[in-house]
CSV table of C-alpha atoms in Angstrom, one decimal:
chain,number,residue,atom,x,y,z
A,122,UNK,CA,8.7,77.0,-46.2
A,123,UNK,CA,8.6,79.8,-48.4
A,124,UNK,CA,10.5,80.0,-52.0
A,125,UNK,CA,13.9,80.8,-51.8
A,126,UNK,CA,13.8,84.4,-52.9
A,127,UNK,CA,16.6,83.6,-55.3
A,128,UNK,CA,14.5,81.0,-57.6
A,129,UNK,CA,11.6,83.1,-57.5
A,130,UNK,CA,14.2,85.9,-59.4
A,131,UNK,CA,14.9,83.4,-61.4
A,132,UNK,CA,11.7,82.5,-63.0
A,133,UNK,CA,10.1,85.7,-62.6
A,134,UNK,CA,12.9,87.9,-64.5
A,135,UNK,CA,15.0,88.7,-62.1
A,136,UNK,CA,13.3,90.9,-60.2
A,137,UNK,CA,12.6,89.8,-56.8
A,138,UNK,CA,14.8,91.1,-54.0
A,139,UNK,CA,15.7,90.7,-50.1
A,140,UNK,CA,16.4,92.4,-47.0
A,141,UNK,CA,18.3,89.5,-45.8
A,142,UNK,CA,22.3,90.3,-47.1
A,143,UNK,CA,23.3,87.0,-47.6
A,144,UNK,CA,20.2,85.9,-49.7
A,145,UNK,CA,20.5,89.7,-51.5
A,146,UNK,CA,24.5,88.2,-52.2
A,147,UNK,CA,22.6,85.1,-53.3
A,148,UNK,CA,20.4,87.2,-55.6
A,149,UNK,CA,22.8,89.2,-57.5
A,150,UNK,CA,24.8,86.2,-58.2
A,151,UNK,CA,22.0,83.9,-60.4
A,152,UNK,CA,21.2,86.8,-61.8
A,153,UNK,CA,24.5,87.6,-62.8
A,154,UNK,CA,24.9,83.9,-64.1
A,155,UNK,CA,21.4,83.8,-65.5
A,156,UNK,CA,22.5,86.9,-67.6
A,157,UNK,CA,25.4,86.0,-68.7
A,158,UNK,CA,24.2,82.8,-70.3
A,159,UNK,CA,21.5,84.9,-72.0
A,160,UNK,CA,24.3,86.8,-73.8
A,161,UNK,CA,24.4,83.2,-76.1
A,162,UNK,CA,21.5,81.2,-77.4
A,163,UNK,CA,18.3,81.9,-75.5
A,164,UNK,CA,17.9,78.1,-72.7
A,165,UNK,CA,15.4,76.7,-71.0
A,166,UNK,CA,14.9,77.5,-67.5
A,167,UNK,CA,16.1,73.6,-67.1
A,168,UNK,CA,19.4,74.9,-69.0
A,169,UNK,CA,20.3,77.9,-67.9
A,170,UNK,CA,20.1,76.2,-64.2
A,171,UNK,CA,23.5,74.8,-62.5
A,172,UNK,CA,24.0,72.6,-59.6
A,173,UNK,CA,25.8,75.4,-57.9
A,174,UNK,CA,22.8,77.6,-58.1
A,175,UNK,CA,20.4,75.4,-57.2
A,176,UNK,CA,22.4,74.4,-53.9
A,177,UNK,CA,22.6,77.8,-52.7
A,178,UNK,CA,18.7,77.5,-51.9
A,179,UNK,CA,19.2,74.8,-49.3
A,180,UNK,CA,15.8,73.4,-50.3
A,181,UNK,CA,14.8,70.5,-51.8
A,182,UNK,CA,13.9,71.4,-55.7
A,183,UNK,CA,12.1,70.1,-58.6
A,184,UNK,CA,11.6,71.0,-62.0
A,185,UNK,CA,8.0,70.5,-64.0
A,186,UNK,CA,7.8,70.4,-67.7
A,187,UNK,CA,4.0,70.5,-69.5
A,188,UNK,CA,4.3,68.8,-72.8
A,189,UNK,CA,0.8,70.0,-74.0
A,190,UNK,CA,2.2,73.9,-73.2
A,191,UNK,CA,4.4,73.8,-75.2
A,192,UNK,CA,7.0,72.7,-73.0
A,193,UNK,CA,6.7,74.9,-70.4
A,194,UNK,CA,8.4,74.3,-67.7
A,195,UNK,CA,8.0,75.8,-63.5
A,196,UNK,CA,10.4,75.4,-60.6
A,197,UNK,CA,8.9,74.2,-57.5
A,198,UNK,CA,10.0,74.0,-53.6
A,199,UNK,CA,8.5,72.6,-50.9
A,200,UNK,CA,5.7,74.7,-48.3
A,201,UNK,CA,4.3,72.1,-46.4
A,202,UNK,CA,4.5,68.4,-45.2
A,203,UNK,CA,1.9,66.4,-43.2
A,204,UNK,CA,2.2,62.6,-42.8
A,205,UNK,CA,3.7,61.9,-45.8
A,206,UNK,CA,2.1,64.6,-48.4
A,207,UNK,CA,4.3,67.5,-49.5
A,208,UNK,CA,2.6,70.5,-51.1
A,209,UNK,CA,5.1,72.3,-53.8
A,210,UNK,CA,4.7,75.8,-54.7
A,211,UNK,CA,6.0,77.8,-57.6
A,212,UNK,CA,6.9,81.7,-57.4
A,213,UNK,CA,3.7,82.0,-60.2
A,214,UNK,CA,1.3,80.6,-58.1
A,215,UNK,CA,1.2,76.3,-59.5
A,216,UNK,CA,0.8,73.9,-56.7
A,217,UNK,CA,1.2,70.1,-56.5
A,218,UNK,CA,0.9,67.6,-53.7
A,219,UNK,CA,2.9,64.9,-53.9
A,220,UNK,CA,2.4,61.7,-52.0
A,221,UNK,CA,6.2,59.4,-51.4
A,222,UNK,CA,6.8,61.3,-55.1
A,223,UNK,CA,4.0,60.3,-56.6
A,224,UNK,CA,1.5,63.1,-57.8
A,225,UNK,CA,-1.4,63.5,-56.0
A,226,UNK,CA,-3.3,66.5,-56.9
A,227,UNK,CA,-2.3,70.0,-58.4
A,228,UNK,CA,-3.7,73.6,-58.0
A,229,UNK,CA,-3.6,76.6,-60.2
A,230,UNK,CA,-3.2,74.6,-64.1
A,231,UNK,CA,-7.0,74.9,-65.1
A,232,UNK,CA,-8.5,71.1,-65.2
A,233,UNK,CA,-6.3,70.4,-62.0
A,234,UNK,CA,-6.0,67.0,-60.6
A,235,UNK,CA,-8.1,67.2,-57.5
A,236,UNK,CA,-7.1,64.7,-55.5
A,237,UNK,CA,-5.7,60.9,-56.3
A,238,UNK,CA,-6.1,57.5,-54.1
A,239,UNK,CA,-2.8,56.4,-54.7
A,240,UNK,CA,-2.4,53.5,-51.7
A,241,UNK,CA,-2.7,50.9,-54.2
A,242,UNK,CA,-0.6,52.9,-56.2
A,243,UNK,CA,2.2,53.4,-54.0
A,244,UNK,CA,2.8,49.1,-53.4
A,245,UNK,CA,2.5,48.5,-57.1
A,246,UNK,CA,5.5,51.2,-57.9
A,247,UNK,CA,7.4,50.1,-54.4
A,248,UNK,CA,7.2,47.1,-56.1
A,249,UNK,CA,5.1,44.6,-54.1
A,250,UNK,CA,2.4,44.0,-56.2
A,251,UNK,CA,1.8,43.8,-60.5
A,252,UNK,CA,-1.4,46.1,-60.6
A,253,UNK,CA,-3.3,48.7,-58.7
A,254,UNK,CA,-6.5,51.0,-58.6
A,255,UNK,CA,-5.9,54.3,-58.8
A,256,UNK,CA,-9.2,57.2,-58.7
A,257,UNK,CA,-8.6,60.3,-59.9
A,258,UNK,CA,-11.1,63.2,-59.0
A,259,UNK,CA,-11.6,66.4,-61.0
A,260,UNK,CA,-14.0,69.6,-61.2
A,261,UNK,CA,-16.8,69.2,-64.1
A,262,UNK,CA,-18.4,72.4,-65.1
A,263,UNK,CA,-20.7,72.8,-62.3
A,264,UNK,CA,-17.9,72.6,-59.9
A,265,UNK,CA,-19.1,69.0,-59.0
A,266,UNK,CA,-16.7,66.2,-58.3
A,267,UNK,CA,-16.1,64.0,-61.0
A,268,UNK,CA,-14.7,60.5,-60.0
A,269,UNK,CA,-12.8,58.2,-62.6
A,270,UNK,CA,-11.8,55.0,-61.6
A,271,UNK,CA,-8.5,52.9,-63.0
A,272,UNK,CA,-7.1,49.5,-63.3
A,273,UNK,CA,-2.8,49.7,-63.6
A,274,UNK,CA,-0.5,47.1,-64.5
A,275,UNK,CA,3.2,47.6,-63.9
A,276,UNK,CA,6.5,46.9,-65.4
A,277,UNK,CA,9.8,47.3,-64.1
A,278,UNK,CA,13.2,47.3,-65.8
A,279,UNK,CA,16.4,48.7,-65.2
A,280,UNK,CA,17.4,52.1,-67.0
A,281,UNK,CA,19.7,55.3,-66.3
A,282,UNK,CA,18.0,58.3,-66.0
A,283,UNK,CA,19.1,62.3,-65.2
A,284,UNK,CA,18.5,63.8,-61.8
A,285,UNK,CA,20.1,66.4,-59.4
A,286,UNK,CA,22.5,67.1,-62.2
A,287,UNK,CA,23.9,63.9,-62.9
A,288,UNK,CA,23.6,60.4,-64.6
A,289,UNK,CA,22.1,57.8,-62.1
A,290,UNK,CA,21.8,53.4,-62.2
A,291,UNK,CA,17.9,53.6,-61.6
A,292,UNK,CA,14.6,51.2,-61.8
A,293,UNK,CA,11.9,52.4,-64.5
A,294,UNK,CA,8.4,51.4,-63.4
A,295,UNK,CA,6.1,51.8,-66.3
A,296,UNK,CA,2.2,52.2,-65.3
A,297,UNK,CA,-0.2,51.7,-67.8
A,298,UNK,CA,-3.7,52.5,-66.4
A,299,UNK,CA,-6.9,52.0,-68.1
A,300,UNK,CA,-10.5,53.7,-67.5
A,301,UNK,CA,-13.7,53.6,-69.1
A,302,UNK,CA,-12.9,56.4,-71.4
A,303,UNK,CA,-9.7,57.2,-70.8
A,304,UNK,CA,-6.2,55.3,-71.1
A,305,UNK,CA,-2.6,56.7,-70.4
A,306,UNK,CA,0.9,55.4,-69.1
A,307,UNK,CA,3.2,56.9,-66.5
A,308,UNK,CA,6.7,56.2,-66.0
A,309,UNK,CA,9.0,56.3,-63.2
A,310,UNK,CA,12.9,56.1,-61.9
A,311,UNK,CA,13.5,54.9,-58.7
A,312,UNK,CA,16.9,55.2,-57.2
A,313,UNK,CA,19.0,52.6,-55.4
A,314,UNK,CA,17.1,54.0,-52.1
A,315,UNK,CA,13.4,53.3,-53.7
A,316,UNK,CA,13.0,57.6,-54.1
A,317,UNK,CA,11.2,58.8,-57.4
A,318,UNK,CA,14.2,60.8,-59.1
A,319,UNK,CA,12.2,61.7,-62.0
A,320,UNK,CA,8.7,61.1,-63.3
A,321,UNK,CA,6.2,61.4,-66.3
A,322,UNK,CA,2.5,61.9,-64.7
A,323,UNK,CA,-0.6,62.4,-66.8
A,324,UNK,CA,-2.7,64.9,-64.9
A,325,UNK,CA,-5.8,64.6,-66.5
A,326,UNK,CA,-7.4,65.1,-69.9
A,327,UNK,CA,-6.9,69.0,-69.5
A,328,UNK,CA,-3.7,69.4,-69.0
A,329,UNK,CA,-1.8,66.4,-69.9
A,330,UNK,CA,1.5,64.8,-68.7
A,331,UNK,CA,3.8,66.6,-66.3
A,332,UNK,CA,7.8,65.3,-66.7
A,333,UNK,CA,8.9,65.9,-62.7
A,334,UNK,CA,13.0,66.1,-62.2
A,335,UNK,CA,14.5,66.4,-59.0
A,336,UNK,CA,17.5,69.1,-59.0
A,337,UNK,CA,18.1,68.6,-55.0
A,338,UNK,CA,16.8,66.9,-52.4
């Protein structure tokens, strides 16, 4: 699937453009609402977005903030699915793989997440088990592989969180994992239907966490 021409004007200035009318129609109009809200106080890309934008894609939609750049925050759609993994893409070039919403490796942040092994992973957040291993594989220097290995307990409470625009009753599942040099905690908000709404996802000692919100599905 390719990104909706219309998003990729959004985050890259406005200037992308269609031979397709009705997407051209689509264009003109979040640009014209994406200017007009830059006439007030300069937003975030989250901000200046509106449900009404974000449904004339037609595409599922997620939003990616980077606390360690600054906040910097991409829009990604889906490409590709294959027995359960969806590969995201952003008009700039970022990737992520996702695995039943879970993060399973990213492309294109420098110190990407190469792959996970999230099986264990996926049962402790579904709820069915109290801990998990979870192996996380990176790029040293040399291009080798780099394995690291951790053990994750899990904690579930419920919570409200925000997600395709609106307030929703969810399930926050805290993982706190724990590696021989390394220790971090990710958090999730599962809907009424078990889905990962939003997320916070530590990536790796490079990049950091990555806050995940789902605009549409």
């Amino acid at each position: 699937m390719k990104f909706p021409a219309f998003l990729l004007a959004a985050t890259l200035a406005l200037t992308a453009c269609s031979s397709d009318s009705e997407t051209s129609r689509a264009v003109d109009m979040l640009r014209g609402m994406l200017a007009a809200k830059r006439a007030g106080p300069q937003l975030a890309l989250r901000d200046r977005l509106t449900p009404d934008m974000v449904a004339q894609t037609g595409t599922p939609l997620q939003i990616a903030s980077f606390a360690q750049r600054a906040g910097a925050q991409i829009l990604f759609a889906p490409e590709t699915q294959n027995r359960g993994y969806v590969s995201w893409r952003s008009p700039t070039g970022e990737s992520i793989v996702t695995l039943g919403g879970l993060l399973q490796a990213t492309r294109g942040m420098g110190g990407d997440l190469m792959s996970a092994d999230l099986a264990d992973v996926q049962v402790a957040v579904s709820g069915q088990a109290r801990r998990a291993e979870r192996v996380h594989r990176y790029l040293d220097g040399e291009n080798h592989i780099v394995a690291m290995a951790f053990i994750c307990d899990y904690a579930r409470t419920p919570d409200q969180t925000t997600a395709y625009f609106r307030t929703l009753a969810v399930t926050r599942v805290t993982e706190t994992c724990t590696g021989l040099n390394d220790r971090f905690e990710n958090r999730y908000w599962l809907d009424g239907a078990g889905r990962i709404v939003r997320s916070v996802e530590w990536i790796g000692p490079a990049v950091g966490w990555v806050e995940r919100e789902q605009l549409a599905r």
